[in-house]
XYZ file of C-alpha atoms in Angstrom:
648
model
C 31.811 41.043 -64.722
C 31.411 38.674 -61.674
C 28.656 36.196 -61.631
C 26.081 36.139 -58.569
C 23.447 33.737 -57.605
C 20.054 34.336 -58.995
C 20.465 38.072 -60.085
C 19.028 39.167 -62.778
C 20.647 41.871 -64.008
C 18.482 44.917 -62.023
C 21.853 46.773 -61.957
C 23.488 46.254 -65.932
C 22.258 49.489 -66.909
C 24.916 51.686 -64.335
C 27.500 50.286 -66.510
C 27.471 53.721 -68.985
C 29.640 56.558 -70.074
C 30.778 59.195 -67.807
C 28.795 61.674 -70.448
C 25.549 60.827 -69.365
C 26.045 59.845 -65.785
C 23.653 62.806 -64.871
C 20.939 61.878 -66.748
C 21.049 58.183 -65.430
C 21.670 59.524 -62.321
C 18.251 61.053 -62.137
C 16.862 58.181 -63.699
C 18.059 55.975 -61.063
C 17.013 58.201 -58.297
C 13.517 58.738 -59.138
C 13.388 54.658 -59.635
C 15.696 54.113 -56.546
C 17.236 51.026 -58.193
C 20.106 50.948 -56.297
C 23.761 52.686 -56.380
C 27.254 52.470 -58.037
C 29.829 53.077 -55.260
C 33.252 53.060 -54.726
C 34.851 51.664 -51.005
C 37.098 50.377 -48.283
C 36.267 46.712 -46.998
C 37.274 46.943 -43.146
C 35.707 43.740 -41.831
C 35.298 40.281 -44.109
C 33.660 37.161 -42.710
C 35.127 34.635 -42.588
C 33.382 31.501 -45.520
C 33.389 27.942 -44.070
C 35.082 25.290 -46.194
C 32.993 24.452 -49.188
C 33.487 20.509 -49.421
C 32.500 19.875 -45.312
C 29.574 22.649 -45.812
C 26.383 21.412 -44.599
C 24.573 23.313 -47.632
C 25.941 23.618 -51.341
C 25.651 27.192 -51.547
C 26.895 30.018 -49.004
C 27.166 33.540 -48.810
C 29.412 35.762 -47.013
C 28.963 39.207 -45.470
C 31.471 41.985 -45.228
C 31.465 46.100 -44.488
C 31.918 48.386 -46.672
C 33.277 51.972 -46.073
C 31.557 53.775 -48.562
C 34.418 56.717 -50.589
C 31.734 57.818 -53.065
C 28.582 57.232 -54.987
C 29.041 57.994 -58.518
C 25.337 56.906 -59.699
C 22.202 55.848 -58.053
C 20.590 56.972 -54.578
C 21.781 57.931 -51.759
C 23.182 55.392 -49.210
C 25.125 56.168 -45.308
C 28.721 55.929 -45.778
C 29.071 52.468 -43.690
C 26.789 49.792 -45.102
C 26.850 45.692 -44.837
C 27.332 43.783 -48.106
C 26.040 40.619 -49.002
C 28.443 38.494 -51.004
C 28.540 35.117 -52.993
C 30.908 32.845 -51.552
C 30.649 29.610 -53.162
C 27.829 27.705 -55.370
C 27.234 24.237 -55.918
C 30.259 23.981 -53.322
C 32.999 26.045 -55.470
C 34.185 29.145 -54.314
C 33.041 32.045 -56.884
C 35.699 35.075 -57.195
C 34.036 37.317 -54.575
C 35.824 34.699 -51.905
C 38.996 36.119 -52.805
C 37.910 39.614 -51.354
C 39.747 40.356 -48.100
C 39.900 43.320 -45.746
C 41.909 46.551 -46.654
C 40.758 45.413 -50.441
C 39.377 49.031 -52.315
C 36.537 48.152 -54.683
C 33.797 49.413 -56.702
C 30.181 47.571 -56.829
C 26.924 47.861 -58.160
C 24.359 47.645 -54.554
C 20.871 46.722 -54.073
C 18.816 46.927 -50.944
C 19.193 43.035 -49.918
C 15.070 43.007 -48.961
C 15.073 43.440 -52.933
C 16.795 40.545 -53.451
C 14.575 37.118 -54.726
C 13.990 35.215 -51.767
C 16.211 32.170 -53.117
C 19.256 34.551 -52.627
C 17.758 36.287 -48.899
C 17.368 32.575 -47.823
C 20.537 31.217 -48.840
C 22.978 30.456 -46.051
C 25.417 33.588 -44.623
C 29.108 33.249 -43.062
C 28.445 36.573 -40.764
C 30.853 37.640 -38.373
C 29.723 41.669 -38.844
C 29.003 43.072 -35.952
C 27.643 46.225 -36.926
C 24.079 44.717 -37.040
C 22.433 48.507 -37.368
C 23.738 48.869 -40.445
C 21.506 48.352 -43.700
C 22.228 45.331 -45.873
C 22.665 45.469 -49.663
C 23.949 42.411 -52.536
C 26.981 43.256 -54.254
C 26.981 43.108 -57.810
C 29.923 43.865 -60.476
C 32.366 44.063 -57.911
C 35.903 44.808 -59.367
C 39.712 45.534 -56.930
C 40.534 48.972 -57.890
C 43.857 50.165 -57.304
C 42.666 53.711 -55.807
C 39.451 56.038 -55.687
C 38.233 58.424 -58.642
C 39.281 61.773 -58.025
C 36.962 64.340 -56.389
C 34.118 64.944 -54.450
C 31.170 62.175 -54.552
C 28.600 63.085 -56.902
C 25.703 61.964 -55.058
C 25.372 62.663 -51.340
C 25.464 60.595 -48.249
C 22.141 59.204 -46.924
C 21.748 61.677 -43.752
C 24.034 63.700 -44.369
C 21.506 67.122 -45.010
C 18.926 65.974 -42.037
C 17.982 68.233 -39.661
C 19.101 68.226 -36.469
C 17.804 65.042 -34.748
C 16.396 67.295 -31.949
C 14.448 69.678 -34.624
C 11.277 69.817 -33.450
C 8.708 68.355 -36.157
C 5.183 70.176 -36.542
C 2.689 67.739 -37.385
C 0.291 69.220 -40.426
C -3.218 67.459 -40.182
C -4.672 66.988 -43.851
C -8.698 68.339 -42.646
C -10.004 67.187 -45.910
C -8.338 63.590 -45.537
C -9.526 63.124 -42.513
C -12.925 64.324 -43.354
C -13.267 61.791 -46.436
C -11.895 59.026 -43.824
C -14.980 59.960 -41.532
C -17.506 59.912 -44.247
C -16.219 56.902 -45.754
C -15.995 54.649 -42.280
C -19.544 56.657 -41.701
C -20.970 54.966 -44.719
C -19.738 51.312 -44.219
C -20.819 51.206 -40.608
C -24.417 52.216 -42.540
C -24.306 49.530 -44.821
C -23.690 47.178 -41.783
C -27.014 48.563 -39.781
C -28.955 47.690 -42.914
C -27.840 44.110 -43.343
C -28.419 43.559 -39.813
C -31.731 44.802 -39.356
C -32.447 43.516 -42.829
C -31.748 39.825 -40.755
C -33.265 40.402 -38.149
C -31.119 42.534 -35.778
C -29.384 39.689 -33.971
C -25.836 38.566 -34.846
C -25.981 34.781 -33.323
C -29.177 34.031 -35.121
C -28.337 35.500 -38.573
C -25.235 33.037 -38.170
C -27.547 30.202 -37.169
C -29.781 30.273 -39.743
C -26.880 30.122 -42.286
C -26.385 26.209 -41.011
C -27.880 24.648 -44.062
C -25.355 26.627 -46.105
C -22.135 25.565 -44.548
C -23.587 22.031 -44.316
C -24.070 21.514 -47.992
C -20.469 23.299 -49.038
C -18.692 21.434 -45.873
C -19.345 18.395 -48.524
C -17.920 20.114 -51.586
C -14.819 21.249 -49.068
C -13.947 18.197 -48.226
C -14.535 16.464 -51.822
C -12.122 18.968 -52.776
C -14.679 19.896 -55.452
C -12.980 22.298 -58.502
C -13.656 23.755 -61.632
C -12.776 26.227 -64.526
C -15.744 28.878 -65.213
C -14.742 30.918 -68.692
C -11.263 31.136 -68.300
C -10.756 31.135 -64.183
C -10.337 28.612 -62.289
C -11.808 27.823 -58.444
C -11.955 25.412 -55.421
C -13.720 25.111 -52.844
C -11.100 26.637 -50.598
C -11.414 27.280 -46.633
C -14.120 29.099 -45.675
C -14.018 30.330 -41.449
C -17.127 29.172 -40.142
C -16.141 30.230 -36.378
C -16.475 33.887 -34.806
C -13.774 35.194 -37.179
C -12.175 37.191 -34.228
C -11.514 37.849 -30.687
C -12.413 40.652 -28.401
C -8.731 40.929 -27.416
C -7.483 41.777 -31.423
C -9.773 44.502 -31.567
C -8.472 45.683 -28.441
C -4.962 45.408 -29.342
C -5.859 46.837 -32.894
C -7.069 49.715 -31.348
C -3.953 50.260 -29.803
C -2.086 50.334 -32.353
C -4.609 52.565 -34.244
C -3.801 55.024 -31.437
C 0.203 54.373 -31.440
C 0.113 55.480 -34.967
C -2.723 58.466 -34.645
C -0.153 59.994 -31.817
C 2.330 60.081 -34.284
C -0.344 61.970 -36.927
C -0.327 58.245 -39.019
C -3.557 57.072 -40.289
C -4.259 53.469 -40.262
C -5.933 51.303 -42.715
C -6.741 47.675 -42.452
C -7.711 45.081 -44.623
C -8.514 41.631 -43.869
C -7.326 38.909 -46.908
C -10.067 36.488 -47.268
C -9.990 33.070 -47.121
C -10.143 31.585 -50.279
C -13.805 29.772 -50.050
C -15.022 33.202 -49.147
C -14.012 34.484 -53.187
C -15.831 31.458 -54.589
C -18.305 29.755 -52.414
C -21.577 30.210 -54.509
C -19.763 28.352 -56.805
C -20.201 24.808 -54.781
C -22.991 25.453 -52.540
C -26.800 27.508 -52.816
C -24.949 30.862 -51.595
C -26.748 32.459 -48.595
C -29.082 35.323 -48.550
C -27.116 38.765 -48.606
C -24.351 36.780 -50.000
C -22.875 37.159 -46.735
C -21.233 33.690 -45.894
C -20.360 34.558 -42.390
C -22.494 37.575 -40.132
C -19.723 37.567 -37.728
C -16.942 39.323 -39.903
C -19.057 42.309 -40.545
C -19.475 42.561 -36.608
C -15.885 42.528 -36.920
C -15.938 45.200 -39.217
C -18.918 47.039 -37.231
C -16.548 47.167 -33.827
C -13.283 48.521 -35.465
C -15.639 51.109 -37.365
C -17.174 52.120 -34.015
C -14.059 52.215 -32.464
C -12.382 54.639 -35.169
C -10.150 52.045 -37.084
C -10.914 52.231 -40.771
C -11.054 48.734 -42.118
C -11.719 48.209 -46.044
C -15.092 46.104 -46.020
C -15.635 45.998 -49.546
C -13.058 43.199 -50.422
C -14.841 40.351 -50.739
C -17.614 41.705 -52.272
C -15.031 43.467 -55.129
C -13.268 40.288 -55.246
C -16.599 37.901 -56.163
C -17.250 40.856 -58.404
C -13.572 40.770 -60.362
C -13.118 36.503 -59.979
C -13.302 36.336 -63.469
C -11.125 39.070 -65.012
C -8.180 37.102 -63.512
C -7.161 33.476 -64.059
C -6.587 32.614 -60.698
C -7.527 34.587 -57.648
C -5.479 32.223 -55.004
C -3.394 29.065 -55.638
C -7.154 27.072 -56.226
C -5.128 24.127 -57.939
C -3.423 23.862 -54.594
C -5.386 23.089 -51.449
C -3.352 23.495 -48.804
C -1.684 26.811 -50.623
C -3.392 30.236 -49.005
C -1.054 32.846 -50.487
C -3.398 35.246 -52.759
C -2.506 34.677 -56.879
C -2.396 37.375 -58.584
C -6.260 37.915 -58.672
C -6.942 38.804 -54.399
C -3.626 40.811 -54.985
C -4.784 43.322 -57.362
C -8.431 43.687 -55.628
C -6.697 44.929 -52.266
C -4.434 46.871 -54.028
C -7.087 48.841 -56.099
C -8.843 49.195 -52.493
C -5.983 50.826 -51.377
C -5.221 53.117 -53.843
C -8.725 54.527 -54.624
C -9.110 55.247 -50.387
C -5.169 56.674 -50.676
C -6.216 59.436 -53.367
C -7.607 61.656 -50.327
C -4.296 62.091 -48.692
C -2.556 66.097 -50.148
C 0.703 64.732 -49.341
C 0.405 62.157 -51.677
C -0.934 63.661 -54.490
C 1.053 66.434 -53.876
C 4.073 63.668 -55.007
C 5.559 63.662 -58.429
C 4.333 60.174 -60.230
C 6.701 57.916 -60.987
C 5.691 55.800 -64.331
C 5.264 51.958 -64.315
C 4.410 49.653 -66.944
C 3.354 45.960 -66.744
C 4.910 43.128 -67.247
C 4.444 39.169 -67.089
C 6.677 36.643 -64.948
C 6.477 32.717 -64.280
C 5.949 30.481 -61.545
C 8.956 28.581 -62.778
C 11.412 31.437 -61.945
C 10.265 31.784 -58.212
C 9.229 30.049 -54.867
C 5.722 28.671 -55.846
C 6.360 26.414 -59.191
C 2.554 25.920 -59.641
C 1.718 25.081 -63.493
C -1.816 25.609 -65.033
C -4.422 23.605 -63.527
C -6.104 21.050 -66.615
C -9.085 21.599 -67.997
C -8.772 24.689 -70.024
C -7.213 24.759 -73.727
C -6.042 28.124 -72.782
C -3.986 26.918 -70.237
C -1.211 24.296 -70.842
C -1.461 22.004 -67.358
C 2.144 21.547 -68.557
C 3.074 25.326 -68.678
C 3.902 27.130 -65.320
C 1.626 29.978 -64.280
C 2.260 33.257 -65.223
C 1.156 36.445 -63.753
C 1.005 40.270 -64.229
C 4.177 42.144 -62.882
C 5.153 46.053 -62.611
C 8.521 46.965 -64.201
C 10.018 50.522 -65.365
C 10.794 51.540 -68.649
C 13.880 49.127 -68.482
C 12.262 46.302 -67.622
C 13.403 46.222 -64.526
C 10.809 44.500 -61.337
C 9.865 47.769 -58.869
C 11.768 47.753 -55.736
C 9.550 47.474 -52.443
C 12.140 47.909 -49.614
C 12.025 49.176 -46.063
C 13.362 52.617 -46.030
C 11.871 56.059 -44.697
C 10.754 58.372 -47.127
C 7.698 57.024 -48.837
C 4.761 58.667 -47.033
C 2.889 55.368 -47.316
C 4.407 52.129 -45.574
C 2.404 48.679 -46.244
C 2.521 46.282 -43.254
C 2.675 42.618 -42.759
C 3.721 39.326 -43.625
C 4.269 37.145 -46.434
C 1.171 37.726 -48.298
C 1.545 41.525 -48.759
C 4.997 39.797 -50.930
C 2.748 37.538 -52.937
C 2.917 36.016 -55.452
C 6.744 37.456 -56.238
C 7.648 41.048 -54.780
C 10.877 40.337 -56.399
C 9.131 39.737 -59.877
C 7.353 43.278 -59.007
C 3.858 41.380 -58.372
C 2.162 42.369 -54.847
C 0.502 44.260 -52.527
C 2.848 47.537 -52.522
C 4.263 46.892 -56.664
C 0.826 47.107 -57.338
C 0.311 49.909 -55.240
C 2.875 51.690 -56.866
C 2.017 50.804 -60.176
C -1.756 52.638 -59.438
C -0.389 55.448 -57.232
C 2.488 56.430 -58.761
C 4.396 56.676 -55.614
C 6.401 53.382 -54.696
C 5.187 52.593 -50.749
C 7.832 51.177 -47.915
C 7.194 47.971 -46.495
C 7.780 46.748 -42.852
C 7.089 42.560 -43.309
C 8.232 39.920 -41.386
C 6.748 36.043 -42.359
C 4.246 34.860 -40.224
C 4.310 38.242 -38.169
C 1.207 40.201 -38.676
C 0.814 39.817 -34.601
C 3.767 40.822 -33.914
C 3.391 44.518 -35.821
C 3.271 46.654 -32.983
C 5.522 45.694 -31.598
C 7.516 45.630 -35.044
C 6.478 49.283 -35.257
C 7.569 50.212 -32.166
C 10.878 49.065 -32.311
C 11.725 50.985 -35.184
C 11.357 53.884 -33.245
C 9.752 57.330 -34.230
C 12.142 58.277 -36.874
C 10.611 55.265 -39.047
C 6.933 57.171 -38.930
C 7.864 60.947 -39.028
C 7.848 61.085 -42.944
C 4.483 58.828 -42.892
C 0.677 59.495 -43.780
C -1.000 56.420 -43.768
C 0.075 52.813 -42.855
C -1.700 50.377 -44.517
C -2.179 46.870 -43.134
C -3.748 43.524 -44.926
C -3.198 40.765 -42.582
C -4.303 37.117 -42.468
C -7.642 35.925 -41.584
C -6.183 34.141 -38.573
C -4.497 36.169 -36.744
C -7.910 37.974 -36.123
C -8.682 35.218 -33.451
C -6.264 36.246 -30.829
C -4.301 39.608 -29.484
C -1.959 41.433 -31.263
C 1.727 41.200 -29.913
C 1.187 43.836 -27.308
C 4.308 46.447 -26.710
C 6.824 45.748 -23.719
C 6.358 47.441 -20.737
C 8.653 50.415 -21.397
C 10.988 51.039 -24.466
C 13.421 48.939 -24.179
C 15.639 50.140 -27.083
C 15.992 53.552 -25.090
C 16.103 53.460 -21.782
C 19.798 54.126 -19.781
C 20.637 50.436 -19.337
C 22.823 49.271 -16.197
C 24.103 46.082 -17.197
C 24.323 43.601 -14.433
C 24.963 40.001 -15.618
C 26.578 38.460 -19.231
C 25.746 34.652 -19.932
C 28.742 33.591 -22.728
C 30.437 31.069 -23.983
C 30.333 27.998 -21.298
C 28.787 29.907 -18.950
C 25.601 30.257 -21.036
C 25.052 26.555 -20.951
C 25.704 26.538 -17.124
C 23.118 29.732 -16.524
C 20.151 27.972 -18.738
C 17.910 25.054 -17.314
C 16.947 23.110 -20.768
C 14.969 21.108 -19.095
C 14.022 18.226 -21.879
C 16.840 19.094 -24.259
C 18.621 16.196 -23.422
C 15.345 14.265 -25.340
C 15.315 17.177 -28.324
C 18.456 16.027 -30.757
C 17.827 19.526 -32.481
C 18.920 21.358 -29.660
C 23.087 21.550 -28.987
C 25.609 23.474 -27.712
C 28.589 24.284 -29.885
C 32.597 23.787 -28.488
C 32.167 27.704 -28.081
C 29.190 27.309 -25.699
C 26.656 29.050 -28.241
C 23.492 27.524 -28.196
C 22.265 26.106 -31.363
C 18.385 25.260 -32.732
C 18.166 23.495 -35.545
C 15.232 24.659 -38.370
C 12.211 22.757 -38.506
C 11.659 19.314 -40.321
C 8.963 17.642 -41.734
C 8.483 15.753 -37.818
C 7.461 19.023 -36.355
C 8.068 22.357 -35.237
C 11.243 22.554 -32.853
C 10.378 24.475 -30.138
C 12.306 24.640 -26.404
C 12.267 26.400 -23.445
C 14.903 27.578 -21.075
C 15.112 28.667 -18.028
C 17.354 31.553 -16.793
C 18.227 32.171 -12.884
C 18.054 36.421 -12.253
C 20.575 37.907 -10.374
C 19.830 39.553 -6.951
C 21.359 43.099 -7.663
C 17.904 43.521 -9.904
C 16.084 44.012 -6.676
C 17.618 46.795 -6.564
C 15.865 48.566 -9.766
C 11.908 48.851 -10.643
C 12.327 47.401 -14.382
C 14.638 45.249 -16.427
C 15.538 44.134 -19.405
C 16.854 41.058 -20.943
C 19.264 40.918 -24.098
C 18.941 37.642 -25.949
C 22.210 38.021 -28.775
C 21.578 36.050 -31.796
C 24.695 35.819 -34.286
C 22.175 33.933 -36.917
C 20.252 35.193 -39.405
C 17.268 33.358 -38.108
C 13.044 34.190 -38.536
C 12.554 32.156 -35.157
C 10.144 33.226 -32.745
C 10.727 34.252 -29.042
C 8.685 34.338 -26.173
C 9.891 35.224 -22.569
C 8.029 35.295 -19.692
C 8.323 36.271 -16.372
C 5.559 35.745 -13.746
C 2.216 36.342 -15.315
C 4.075 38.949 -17.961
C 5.225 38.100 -21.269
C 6.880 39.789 -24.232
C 7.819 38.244 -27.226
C 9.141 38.616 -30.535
C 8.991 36.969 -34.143
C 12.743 37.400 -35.754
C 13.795 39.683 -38.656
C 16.758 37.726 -40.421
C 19.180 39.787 -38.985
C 22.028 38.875 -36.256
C 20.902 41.166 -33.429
C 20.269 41.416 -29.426
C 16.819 41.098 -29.065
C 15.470 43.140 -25.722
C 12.454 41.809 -23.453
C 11.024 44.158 -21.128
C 9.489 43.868 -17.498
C 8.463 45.048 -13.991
C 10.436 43.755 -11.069
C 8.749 41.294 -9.144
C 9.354 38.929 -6.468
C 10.045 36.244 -9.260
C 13.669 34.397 -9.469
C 13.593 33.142 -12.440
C 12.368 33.823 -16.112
C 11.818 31.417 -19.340
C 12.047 31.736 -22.560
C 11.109 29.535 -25.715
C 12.655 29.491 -28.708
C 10.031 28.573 -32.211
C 12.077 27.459 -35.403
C 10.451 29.174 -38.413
C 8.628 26.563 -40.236
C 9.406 27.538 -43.820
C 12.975 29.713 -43.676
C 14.758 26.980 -42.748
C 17.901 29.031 -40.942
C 19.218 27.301 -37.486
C 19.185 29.616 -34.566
C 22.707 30.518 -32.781
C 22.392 32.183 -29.303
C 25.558 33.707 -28.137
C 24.821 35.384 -25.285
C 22.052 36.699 -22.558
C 22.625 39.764 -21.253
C 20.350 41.301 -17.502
C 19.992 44.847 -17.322
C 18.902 47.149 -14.767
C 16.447 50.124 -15.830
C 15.625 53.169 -12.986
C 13.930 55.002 -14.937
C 12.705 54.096 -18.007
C 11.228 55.714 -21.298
C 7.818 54.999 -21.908
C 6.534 54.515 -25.618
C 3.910 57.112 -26.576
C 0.614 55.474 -27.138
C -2.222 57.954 -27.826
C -4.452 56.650 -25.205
């Protein structure tokens, strides 16, 4: 058996006796733990040498032609593996592995994968970037195939046509209960209101006194253990919690998703003063701690987005059933603990009962679990103060497993008729331990969600959604959404101008190789060491460092045959595996994009104008520390292009 970095064994069980292959094989489809698989590698990357390596530890990618699956769920016959190439700078025995080389392999969806192993650096020269991803485990050189037909079938390979039409079925009675319940809320609202005196500015005026006194305990950093949970006096948003603009834009992509029969619900995570602030401070009357985030709640409501406006009420309710409900021992740490986690989850599920389609599902059975701090990304030990609680002992918190033991896979596939959006914290505090937003979901539903994330991105998600096209919603019912409290203070990422992804392209001008550096107008690179250009001509950005975020922006010079069409497009190729942000803009339009991790052309989207010139800036990620490699820029030409459908 070949060792791999950081796995824990999620795949030892497929190791079994033909005799009861069809037994596990159901077992491992209704879990959909991953897949044993037989294959050609056509394409290896190629590692870079281990002792002039900037980092210790690299992986490789490589594509796999899949021959058969003999256990597990279904996969396409073409796929992207993830390898181990060397650790601690020596090569491991997966190097070896070369093109024309038949193997079989244990495979896991790669978004699985801990995020030690998804943020390790790749050697990827694959250029089949649609492809899904999965890590390689078990791998073993066979000689030739196992006789016969596959036992499990391709992924795709019983779909419909792909121009079947697709008769949307609305559930009456979900959509009634949705009504009723947004109906009450908005109620509940009125009274508080006109219980304080009908006016929104003076309700939050007269609450002065209040954020006065816990202003002090905020900045004293004041803490403390009550029973056997422990609080801080955490951030607490005294502003006007959000912007006319994000309702706007959430609106919009209420409606993208309604046109495609896909409910929406939101939630809002709290800030973590707003679980605990009675605790440091007289609390306010209504225990409302700011008026303005239930007229954020009111103008969704009124505008027929369903937001969940019970969650910090629920949460104040539940603070002490859990040890921790955020990182309190931490102030600068906003991630929900385990605590927040479970209270949005529970949400969630209870409003999720309504939809047929769901409960119509068989339930899959769950069990839970613990895990530790120690074995993941946040390290935080017990704060002191407690017997209970070792401040020597790292945290530990409640996980979901199967009957094996084994963590419940979130990934981002297609079939679950739920899909939870966002960003990091719908993964806390370990979606690889099986503790989140969608493992808890699953555990309480039954029915294991998707999950469309991407750090620091809950403003980009319609534009996210979009770009998935329609095929990624047509199996859907609801997408559910908890975002961060910022992002509420500013417009969701809106979508470009026309769909960029399918529109007949006319390509009109490639930037490569020397010539990229020539086309681009750096402007102040020569005073930004962080920004290069390699012998090749590919233009490097180097992650962020404890100075500050590196950010640039260049300049690109349009060609004149695009006066000759009504809409472009611009192809930005990326061969890194970066989570960078882009922005272009041309004239007073702008699209922009917040990166996935994957080596891909990223489009832009825009009207011709008069304009001769667009920009673009380029935002290291400040905490996946991956440098940015830009190939290429590509100019298209669109006539006529295809227009997303909105719903409005």
């Amino acid at each position: 058996m070949l060792k791999t970095l950081g796995f824990k064994g999620i795949l030892g069980f497929f190791i079994i006796s033909l005799t009861v292959i069809s037994v596990a094989h159901a077992f491992v489809n209704e879990r959909n733990e991953g897949s044993f698989v037989e294959g050609t590698l056509i394409q290896v990357s190629k590692l870079p040498l281990a002792d002039r390596n900037p980092y210790p530890d690299c992986n490789f990618t490589a594509t796999l032609e899949v021959h058969r699956i003999n256990l597990g769920g279904s996969i396409s016959k073409k796929v992207i593996l993830v390898l181990p190439g060397f650790a601690g700078r020596k090569y491991t025995p997966e190097a070896e592995l070369k093109a024309g080389d038949k193997i079989s392999a244990s495979l896991v969806p790669f978004a699985s994968m801990p995020e030690t192993v998804q943020q390790t650096q790749q050697a990827d020269e694959v250029e089949d970037v649609d492809l899904s991803s999965y890590f390689a485990k078990d791998i073993k050189v066979i000689k030739s195939f196992t006789p016969g037909d596959t036992p499990v079938p391709f992924a795709n390979s019983a779909l419909p046509a792909k121009s079947a039409p697709v008769v949307a079925v609305v559930d009456s009675e979900a959509q009634k209960a949705r009504r009723a319940q947004m109906q009450r809320d908005l109620e509940d609202i009125r009274l508080l209101l006109e219980k304080n005196g009908g006016d929104w500015d003076k309700w939050y005026g007269s609450l002065e006194p209040f954020r006065i006194a816990y202003k002090k305990q905020y900045e004293a950093k004041a803490q403390q253990w009550v029973g056997d949970s422990f609080f801080s006096a955490g951030y607490l948003d005294n502003s006007k919690i959000y912007s006319d603009d994000f309702v706007k834009s959430i609106v919009g992509l209420k409606n993208y998703l309604a046109a495609r029969n896909v409910d929406l619900i939101l939630v809002r995570v709290p800030n973590k003063g707003e679980v605990d602030y009675d605790l440091f401070a007289p609390p306010p009357k209504d225990q409302v701690s700011n008026p303005y985030l239930l007229k954020l709640y009111k103008e969704l409501l009124e505008a027929d987005v369903e937001i969940v406006t019970g969650i910090v009420p629920k949460a104040r309710r539940d603070r002490l059933k859990y040890p921790l409900m955020y990182w309190y021992q931490d102030f600068e740490q906003n991630h929900p603990a385990e605590g927040v986690t479970w209270v949005i989850a529970e949400e969630l599920a209870q409003r999720l009962q309504r939809y047929s389609r769901i409960n119509a599902l068989p339930r899959a059975t769950f069990r839970t679990g613990t895990a530790s701090t120690a074995e993941d990304w946040i390290h935080f030990k017990w704060p002191a103060g407690n017997a209970k609680f070792n401040s020597d002992d790292y945290v530990r918190f409640t996980t979901v497993v199967d009957d094996k033991g084994n963590p419940v896979v979130i990934q981002k596939g297609n079939s679950s008729p739920i899909v939870v959006l966002g960003s990091s914290f719908i993964t806390a505090p370990s979606i690889a331990k099986g503790a989140s937003i969608p493992s808890y979901l699953a555990y309480l539903t039954g029915v294991v969600p998707d999950m469309l994330q991407r750090r620091d991105g809950d403003f980009m998600m319609p534009r996210l959604i979009a770009q998935e096209g329609d095929a990624f919603l047509r199996n859907r019912v609801v997408c559910v959404f908890p975002f961060v409290p910022w992002v509420a203070h500013k417009s969701l990422a809106q979508l470009p101008v026309f769909d960029t992804q399918n529109s007949a392209k006319a390509l009109l001008a490639t930037f490569t190789g020397p010539g990229l550096q020539t086309a681009l107008d750096a402007g102040s690179v020569q005073e930004m060491p962080k920004v290069s250009y390699s012998q090749g001509g590919s233009l490097q950005v180097q992650p962020y460092d404890e100075k500050g975020v590196t950010s640039v922006t260049f300049r690109l010079k349009l060609p004149e045959a695009l006066r000759k069409y009504s809409h472009f497009a611009v192809g930005i190729t990326f061969a890194s595996k970066d989570f960078t942000g882009v922005k272009v803009t041309y004239g007073k339009q702008m699209d922009s994009i917040k990166r996935s991790g994957l080596a891909a052309e990223e489009l832009f989207g825009f009207n011709t104008t008069p304009e001769a010139t667009l920009s673009f800036d380029v935002v290291a990620d400040k905490f996946k520390k991956v440098p940015a490699e830009i190939t290429g820029v590509r100019v298209y030409g669109v006539e006529q292009p295809v227009y997303y459908k909105t719903g409005q």
